[in-house]
XYZ file of C-alpha atoms in Angstrom:
538
model
C -44.049 -10.980 7.369
C -46.501 -8.060 7.127
C -46.923 -6.196 10.410
C -49.144 -3.166 9.757
C -51.304 -1.489 7.177
C -52.252 2.140 6.649
C -54.100 4.105 3.976
C -53.294 7.427 2.421
C -55.963 9.968 1.517
C -55.950 8.514 -2.014
C -56.686 5.069 -0.617
C -53.211 3.764 -1.439
C -52.454 0.892 0.900
C -48.999 0.365 2.394
C -47.539 -2.546 4.275
C -44.363 -2.993 6.270
C -42.379 -6.230 6.093
C -39.683 -7.654 8.323
C -36.772 -8.866 6.171
C -33.855 -9.796 8.417
C -31.602 -8.662 11.243
C -29.210 -5.858 10.435
C -26.225 -8.030 11.409
C -27.303 -10.593 8.778
C -26.171 -8.165 6.040
C -22.467 -7.872 5.271
C -20.932 -4.683 3.931
C -21.392 -4.398 0.093
C -23.501 -7.569 0.133
C -26.736 -7.988 -1.831
C -29.565 -10.237 -0.676
C -33.085 -10.852 -1.979
C -36.009 -11.243 0.398
C -39.653 -12.060 -0.105
C -42.048 -9.310 0.887
C -45.485 -10.774 0.482
C -45.817 -11.752 -3.173
C -42.932 -9.507 -4.216
C -39.166 -9.688 -3.935
C -36.909 -6.955 -2.596
C -33.174 -6.534 -3.233
C -31.325 -5.268 -0.155
C -27.789 -3.890 -0.114
C -25.606 -2.544 2.700
C -23.037 0.183 2.111
C -21.099 2.134 4.727
C -23.436 0.749 7.390
C -26.608 1.984 5.669
C -29.196 -0.363 4.208
C -31.031 0.282 0.932
C -33.938 -1.636 -0.594
C -35.096 -1.723 -4.213
C -36.859 -3.814 -6.832
C -35.266 -7.198 -7.494
C -35.594 -7.166 -11.307
C -33.834 -5.142 -13.999
C -36.352 -2.928 -15.795
C -34.811 -3.684 -19.181
C -35.588 -7.372 -19.786
C -36.591 -8.392 -16.263
C -33.311 -10.065 -15.318
C -33.246 -11.110 -11.642
C -30.740 -8.822 -9.945
C -30.071 -11.538 -7.392
C -28.214 -13.647 -9.957
C -24.915 -12.538 -11.485
C -25.299 -8.817 -10.805
C -22.751 -6.777 -8.862
C -22.954 -3.948 -6.342
C -20.173 -1.393 -6.424
C -19.850 2.137 -5.080
C -23.569 2.758 -4.723
C -24.508 1.191 -8.055
C -26.203 -2.083 -9.008
C -25.151 -3.577 -12.351
C -27.267 -6.053 -14.308
C -25.171 -8.723 -16.102
C -27.495 -9.344 -19.020
C -27.009 -6.100 -20.959
C -25.034 -3.833 -18.617
C -27.836 -1.650 -17.218
C -26.807 0.144 -14.029
C -28.948 1.712 -11.298
C -28.298 4.004 -8.339
C -28.995 1.984 -5.192
C -30.200 5.037 -3.248
C -32.561 6.600 -5.836
C -33.164 3.782 -8.335
C -32.199 6.149 -11.154
C -30.609 4.879 -14.348
C -26.839 5.276 -14.300
C -26.287 3.215 -17.448
C -28.609 2.207 -20.289
C -30.172 0.185 -21.988
C -32.852 0.202 -19.251
C -35.429 2.937 -19.894
C -37.008 3.017 -16.429
C -35.532 3.338 -12.934
C -35.972 0.520 -10.440
C -38.272 1.275 -7.532
C -36.692 2.041 -4.161
C -38.405 1.458 -0.839
C -38.133 3.119 2.588
C -36.020 1.110 5.018
C -36.419 1.249 8.786
C -34.069 -0.502 11.231
C -35.831 -1.063 14.515
C -33.545 0.390 17.244
C -34.802 -2.154 19.777
C -34.830 -5.405 17.792
C -32.310 -4.430 15.058
C -34.786 -5.746 12.487
C -34.580 -4.470 8.911
C -38.077 -3.490 7.735
C -39.237 -2.239 4.367
C -42.468 -0.461 3.378
C -44.175 -1.346 0.080
C -47.323 -0.266 -1.669
C -49.873 -3.040 -1.838
C -51.068 -4.244 -5.254
C -48.667 -1.926 -7.078
C -47.267 -3.016 -10.421
C -44.291 -0.738 -9.742
C -42.882 -2.853 -6.922
C -40.931 -5.132 -9.220
C -41.206 -3.560 -12.663
C -39.839 -0.066 -12.176
C -41.210 3.433 -11.898
C -41.496 5.344 -15.169
C -40.469 8.969 -14.691
C -43.180 11.513 -15.364
C -43.073 13.676 -18.474
C -43.862 17.362 -18.435
C -46.139 18.843 -21.099
C -45.682 21.642 -23.600
C -46.573 25.145 -22.487
C -47.817 28.046 -24.565
C -45.445 30.237 -22.580
C -42.412 28.476 -24.084
C -41.862 29.229 -27.789
C -38.721 27.072 -28.144
C -38.828 24.133 -30.558
C -36.569 21.097 -30.537
C -36.667 19.223 -33.844
C -35.227 15.703 -33.723
C -34.476 13.998 -37.042
C -34.800 10.249 -36.514
C -36.766 8.032 -34.135
C -34.167 5.433 -33.182
C -32.678 4.956 -29.744
C -30.889 8.347 -29.727
C -33.895 10.303 -30.996
C -36.262 8.639 -28.557
C -33.869 9.145 -25.628
C -33.406 12.840 -26.448
C -37.151 13.518 -26.641
C -37.894 11.535 -23.481
C -35.100 13.197 -21.494
C -36.228 16.654 -22.505
C -39.711 16.002 -21.126
C -38.461 14.124 -18.045
C -36.227 17.044 -17.117
C -38.818 19.770 -17.556
C -38.461 21.167 -21.076
C -41.838 22.767 -21.917
C -41.281 23.880 -25.515
C -42.370 21.821 -28.500
C -40.602 18.502 -29.180
C -40.997 17.224 -32.741
C -39.613 13.937 -34.091
C -39.291 13.643 -37.867
C -39.004 10.010 -38.928
C -38.951 7.919 -42.086
C -40.633 5.168 -40.110
C -44.349 4.603 -39.962
C -44.284 3.243 -36.413
C -43.403 4.483 -32.936
C -39.749 4.200 -31.818
C -38.923 0.519 -31.458
C -36.191 -1.787 -30.140
C -34.053 -2.193 -33.252
C -31.769 -4.722 -31.556
C -34.495 -7.343 -31.796
C -34.924 -7.149 -35.566
C -32.228 -9.762 -36.249
C -33.041 -11.891 -33.205
C -36.852 -12.169 -33.397
C -37.699 -11.423 -37.014
C -41.341 -12.406 -36.745
C -42.230 -9.659 -34.257
C -44.380 -6.871 -35.648
C -43.564 -3.214 -35.018
C -46.199 -2.792 -32.303
C -44.553 -5.601 -30.324
C -41.211 -3.833 -30.446
C -42.297 -0.313 -29.399
C -40.197 1.313 -26.695
C -43.217 3.231 -25.381
C -46.913 3.401 -26.107
C -48.627 6.086 -28.176
C -50.383 7.209 -24.999
C -47.004 7.707 -23.311
C -45.731 10.077 -26.009
C -49.099 11.877 -26.110
C -48.946 12.527 -22.361
C -45.618 14.241 -22.890
C -46.794 16.216 -25.952
C -44.065 14.602 -28.052
C -45.074 15.157 -31.679
C -44.294 12.841 -34.603
C -44.084 13.534 -38.316
C -44.123 10.023 -39.836
C -42.898 8.777 -43.221
C -40.930 11.956 -43.807
C -37.286 12.672 -44.389
C -35.236 15.868 -44.218
C -33.899 17.090 -47.541
C -31.773 19.919 -46.239
C -30.774 22.033 -43.241
C -30.398 25.830 -43.213
C -28.471 26.607 -40.048
C -28.660 30.389 -40.524
C -32.460 30.349 -40.873
C -32.694 27.564 -38.271
C -34.958 25.493 -40.489
C -35.174 22.088 -42.138
C -36.772 21.207 -45.465
C -38.953 18.106 -45.352
C -39.539 15.627 -48.182
C -43.162 16.804 -48.475
C -41.999 20.373 -49.120
C -42.765 21.731 -45.665
C -40.228 23.931 -43.891
C -39.887 23.306 -40.158
C -38.328 25.955 -37.912
C -36.259 24.960 -34.883
C -34.597 26.485 -31.841
C -32.448 23.399 -31.393
C -31.791 20.671 -33.964
C -30.816 17.118 -32.976
C -29.716 14.902 -35.879
C -30.276 11.222 -35.068
C -30.715 9.652 -38.502
C -28.644 6.541 -37.741
C -27.205 4.288 -40.406
C -28.488 2.733 -43.567
C -27.583 -0.869 -44.479
C -24.632 -1.192 -46.841
C -25.834 -2.842 -50.105
C -24.059 -5.704 -51.842
C -21.652 -4.034 -54.323
C -22.255 -6.084 -57.454
C -24.575 -6.318 -60.499
C -28.004 -7.893 -59.964
C -29.173 -6.156 -56.805
C -32.371 -5.083 -58.637
C -33.669 -8.662 -58.473
C -36.491 -9.707 -56.169
C -35.942 -11.333 -52.766
C -32.772 -9.346 -52.004
C -33.111 -7.737 -48.583
C -31.471 -5.087 -46.429
C -32.517 -5.348 -42.779
C -33.449 -1.991 -41.278
C -37.114 -1.980 -40.252
C -39.657 -4.349 -38.674
C -41.257 -4.643 -42.125
C -37.924 -5.869 -43.545
C -37.585 -8.411 -40.762
C -41.157 -9.641 -41.157
C -40.734 -10.081 -44.914
C -37.516 -12.032 -44.487
C -39.123 -14.286 -41.876
C -42.213 -14.883 -44.037
C -40.147 -15.854 -47.080
C -37.314 -17.800 -45.413
C -39.453 -19.735 -42.940
C -39.704 -22.552 -45.467
C -37.735 -25.793 -45.674
C -37.479 -25.426 -49.456
C -35.851 -21.988 -49.360
C -32.073 -21.580 -49.638
C -30.708 -18.498 -47.849
C -27.463 -16.671 -48.611
C -26.217 -14.039 -46.192
C -23.464 -11.744 -47.437
C -21.356 -10.375 -44.632
C -20.351 -11.521 -41.183
C -21.449 -8.470 -39.177
C -23.417 -8.992 -35.960
C -26.591 -8.512 -37.969
C -25.568 -11.138 -40.500
C -24.558 -13.686 -37.911
C -27.662 -13.163 -35.793
C -29.898 -13.560 -38.867
C -28.059 -16.780 -39.727
C -28.658 -18.098 -36.205
C -32.362 -17.171 -36.428
C -33.002 -18.743 -39.854
C -30.912 -21.912 -39.800
C -33.635 -24.133 -38.338
C -36.325 -22.598 -40.548
C -34.897 -22.669 -44.077
C -33.529 -25.478 -46.256
C -30.019 -24.071 -45.898
C -28.213 -20.956 -44.682
C -24.861 -20.019 -46.205
C -22.764 -17.071 -45.033
C -20.316 -15.461 -47.435
C -17.550 -13.370 -45.822
C -14.554 -11.447 -47.081
C -12.377 -12.074 -44.007
C -10.773 -15.337 -42.902
C -13.146 -15.719 -39.925
C -16.194 -13.803 -38.650
C -15.474 -10.849 -36.336
C -11.739 -11.124 -36.965
C -11.298 -7.336 -36.975
C -13.345 -6.944 -33.786
C -12.439 -9.941 -31.605
C -9.470 -11.497 -33.402
C -9.211 -14.890 -35.117
C -9.497 -17.096 -32.018
C -12.875 -15.856 -30.844
C -14.119 -15.389 -34.408
C -13.313 -18.988 -35.317
C -15.043 -20.346 -32.201
C -18.203 -18.362 -32.939
C -18.078 -19.655 -36.515
C -17.872 -23.208 -35.158
C -20.874 -22.536 -32.924
C -22.902 -21.648 -36.032
C -21.528 -24.573 -37.991
C -22.554 -26.968 -35.247
C -26.104 -25.705 -35.749
C -25.974 -26.182 -39.529
C -24.847 -22.791 -40.893
C -22.395 -23.084 -43.817
C -19.552 -20.605 -44.261
C -17.591 -19.549 -47.335
C -14.833 -17.246 -46.116
C -12.189 -15.207 -47.983
C -14.812 -14.792 -50.673
C -16.676 -11.999 -52.485
C -19.873 -11.842 -54.476
C -19.338 -11.031 -58.159
C -22.864 -11.117 -59.570
C -26.440 -12.017 -58.709
C -28.537 -13.923 -61.260
C -32.289 -14.360 -61.489
C -35.078 -16.037 -63.414
C -37.552 -14.708 -65.996
C -39.817 -13.461 -63.191
C -37.014 -11.239 -61.952
C -36.341 -13.162 -58.733
C -32.948 -14.198 -57.385
C -31.835 -17.750 -58.194
C -28.011 -17.777 -57.952
C -25.171 -15.982 -56.219
C -21.951 -16.010 -58.272
C -18.724 -15.568 -56.321
C -15.639 -13.935 -57.815
C -13.912 -17.323 -57.534
C -16.386 -18.772 -60.010
C -18.364 -20.767 -57.473
C -22.139 -20.552 -57.846
C -24.538 -20.818 -54.882
C -28.205 -21.701 -55.171
C -30.151 -18.881 -53.549
C -33.833 -18.100 -53.205
C -33.192 -15.108 -50.919
C -30.163 -12.942 -50.122
C -29.740 -10.825 -46.995
C -26.971 -8.239 -46.768
C -25.077 -8.140 -43.470
C -22.286 -5.775 -44.491
C -22.666 -3.149 -41.813
C -24.102 0.344 -42.190
C -23.282 3.722 -43.722
C -24.150 7.005 -41.958
C -27.406 8.542 -43.188
C -25.984 12.044 -43.585
C -26.066 12.758 -47.332
C -28.721 15.416 -46.787
C -26.190 17.441 -44.751
C -23.544 17.735 -47.484
C -24.825 21.069 -48.745
C -25.141 22.499 -45.231
C -22.592 24.171 -42.986
C -22.544 21.127 -40.696
C -19.149 19.461 -41.003
C -18.888 15.805 -41.998
C -15.702 13.750 -41.820
C -14.254 11.788 -44.723
C -16.512 8.802 -43.951
C -19.691 10.834 -43.664
C -19.925 10.904 -39.872
C -20.621 14.114 -37.920
C -17.831 15.165 -35.554
C -19.123 16.392 -32.186
C -17.654 17.443 -28.856
C -18.127 15.754 -25.496
C -21.628 17.247 -25.208
C -22.740 16.107 -28.687
C -22.474 19.639 -30.174
C -21.570 20.007 -33.846
C -19.628 22.899 -35.335
C -22.907 24.803 -35.775
C -24.656 26.586 -32.917
C -27.682 24.759 -31.464
C -27.155 21.734 -33.737
C -26.389 18.343 -32.192
C -25.573 14.941 -33.694
C -26.229 11.690 -31.810
C -26.272 7.951 -32.280
C -24.674 6.000 -35.131
C -23.844 9.112 -37.195
C -21.835 10.819 -34.430
C -18.066 10.746 -34.137
C -17.345 11.710 -30.547
C -14.541 11.790 -27.919
C -14.789 8.643 -25.835
C -11.819 9.645 -23.665
C -11.349 12.949 -21.895
C -8.568 15.279 -23.029
C -6.441 14.701 -19.936
C -6.471 10.947 -20.545
C -4.559 11.159 -23.821
C -2.343 13.539 -25.763
C -4.730 13.912 -28.708
C -8.518 14.007 -28.754
C -9.525 10.928 -30.729
C -13.023 10.817 -32.118
C -14.692 7.426 -32.395
C -17.896 6.093 -33.860
C -19.652 3.370 -31.819
C -22.869 2.045 -33.324
C -24.257 0.457 -30.159
C -27.809 0.705 -28.842
C -26.666 1.563 -25.324
C -24.386 4.310 -26.570
C -27.102 5.816 -28.785
C -29.393 6.110 -25.753
C -26.623 7.947 -23.896
C -25.999 10.274 -26.819
C -29.643 11.296 -26.918
C -29.730 11.904 -23.190
C -26.504 13.948 -23.270
C -27.772 16.159 -26.091
C -31.060 16.789 -24.249
C -29.273 17.697 -21.038
C -26.902 19.975 -22.940
C -29.872 21.837 -24.394
C -31.147 22.255 -20.836
C -27.760 23.330 -19.514
C -27.500 20.274 -17.265
C -25.187 17.855 -19.008
C -21.942 16.192 -18.121
C -19.446 15.191 -20.810
C -20.301 11.874 -22.504
C -16.907 10.462 -21.557
C -17.702 10.947 -17.852
C -21.072 9.227 -17.843
C -20.833 5.999 -19.845
C -18.747 2.962 -20.705
C -19.573 1.227 -24.040
C -21.292 -2.129 -23.515
C -22.417 -4.364 -26.352
C -24.274 -7.665 -26.361
C -25.314 -10.200 -28.943
C -27.547 -13.260 -28.832
C -26.903 -16.212 -31.112
C -28.908 -19.388 -30.587
C -30.096 -18.181 -27.178
C -29.928 -20.861 -24.471
C -28.305 -23.411 -26.771
C -25.048 -21.519 -26.268
C -24.979 -23.053 -22.802
C -25.683 -26.460 -24.286
C -22.409 -26.207 -26.182
C -20.691 -25.062 -23.022
C -19.013 -22.192 -24.814
C -17.367 -20.171 -22.050
C -14.549 -17.679 -22.324
C -13.180 -14.327 -21.227
C -10.893 -12.488 -23.628
C -8.989 -9.333 -22.743
C -8.230 -7.015 -25.667
C -5.038 -5.075 -24.960
C -2.999 -2.232 -26.362
C 0.539 -3.133 -25.262
C 0.137 -3.643 -21.504
C -3.237 -1.926 -21.006
C -6.552 -3.785 -21.175
C -8.920 -1.812 -23.409
C -11.931 -4.131 -23.572
C -13.308 -7.463 -22.440
C -15.244 -9.978 -24.500
C -17.062 -12.678 -22.530
C -19.506 -15.513 -23.048
C -21.084 -17.320 -20.110
C -18.603 -15.568 -17.810
C -20.934 -13.255 -15.896
C -20.443 -10.879 -14.205
C -16.912 -10.226 -15.511
C -17.908 -7.811 -18.301
C -19.942 -5.547 -16.018
C -17.185 -5.702 -13.402
C -14.829 -4.287 -16.010
C -17.418 -1.625 -16.919
C -17.686 -0.704 -13.239
C -13.907 -0.431 -13.055
C -13.793 1.993 -16.002
C -16.598 4.074 -14.501
C -14.323 4.539 -11.457
C -11.623 5.888 -13.816
C -9.378 2.937 -13.008
C -7.415 0.831 -15.474
C -6.439 -2.815 -15.839
C -3.074 -4.168 -16.965
C -2.273 -7.365 -18.789
C -0.298 -8.514 -15.755
C -3.480 -8.278 -13.657
C -5.296 -10.917 -15.737
C -2.636 -13.129 -17.324
C -2.788 -15.808 -14.624
C -6.336 -15.382 -13.278
C -9.064 -13.530 -15.214
C -11.004 -12.750 -12.028
C -8.469 -11.934 -9.302
C -8.444 -8.227 -10.177
C -12.127 -7.760 -9.268
C -11.237 -7.198 -5.602
C -10.053 -3.667 -6.441
C -13.619 -2.596 -7.282
C -14.444 -1.909 -3.637
C -11.157 -0.154 -2.888
C -11.323 3.579 -2.274
């Protein structure tokens, strides 16, 4: 119920709403209340009440359903985004914007909880984008970012959000603004402008410069310069390498034929959709990566047939094990996807026009194919660094420290190309570097590199817990009632959780790890949820 209205000098209207009595809120409890036409999420911690927007700023998930509140943080169950309940700030990606927070007043006479909102403000439920600073002629420093994926975007944005006033230049092979690459295999008909993370006006306001359709041919760390594919030499004060991965091609003769696709860009996705959205077209997908399986799920009701060829015994066997992999395979089969496992492609054959017609397996089996899509994972796009002083490991990844620094001064590597320490030194005897090609992790890498440049960063292993999601058949997963929680263990210690339709268990485990706590097999063997009570323990 609105009880008063005032106006600021800028004619911004505010209104105060009564939500509930203070005693109606239990400690660590979340409740959603209507405030006019908007909804407000209210939490109570240590006797204090906080109010914020009721929707996640990532995909608009209602934070009233399935989310958790733990130690001053609100976790969204859909993709693991996490927000500070006091400030609304992002504690965990993939959300790009904070959630709005509202002033709370508890009437000392009536004990009513009241919240003040701006009237007619689009920010009340959708988040509050942080302002970007602009470049200044007084700052001669230049940050060159190679790559415009999640890590490159996050680095540029963080620099401007945190006050860096030098030049920020993004060099990208793409011809479009940074976009949500996770959607390419899930919504293949969306054009690049529908996938953009931010608008052109947004980047312009922050003086973030782009050099499109250009690649870097070499890096001279002594001269602090990069050589572009057009022959230009670009000087830098700080270099951030965020080139990501390139799709692994099918290793056999015949890949020169037409209608053989690698999925990397919106243009690739749009071309695959346009060709395979035809009930006379037979699709073969080589590889059972997440990309391959998501593409199969997307195309199965559009094409004449979809066949997946995999080298392993079941999909995801090396990631989730055979039990989960087999059940996900069955989910696809129930929808019409065909699988040929323990198989390899030997040769691709085509017609006189040079287009693919058949896929020949090493077993001798021949598959009719009008289009082939490779889903064999990615290779790091780092070949241009091989003649530089920047160290690469045996697989082509760039080793970095906990602040994303390479072996060369003022050079950083982030995203899918980076091999970084996920665990702090005191947590294990040896520093183990890992490569995690997840969207959420790439956003964190970019932010960490930017903050390191500014002298503000915390180690990557203190600020994030890897969280990965996949969507296959969307809501129909619930139709099949596929529900499970799997705990992946090393001896007696739980290292990871894989869930489907078991919210909010995955984000509860992420919250546990953020508190530097651990979970043992004995904690979950009889009841997968009983351990969650320790989240609120001090």
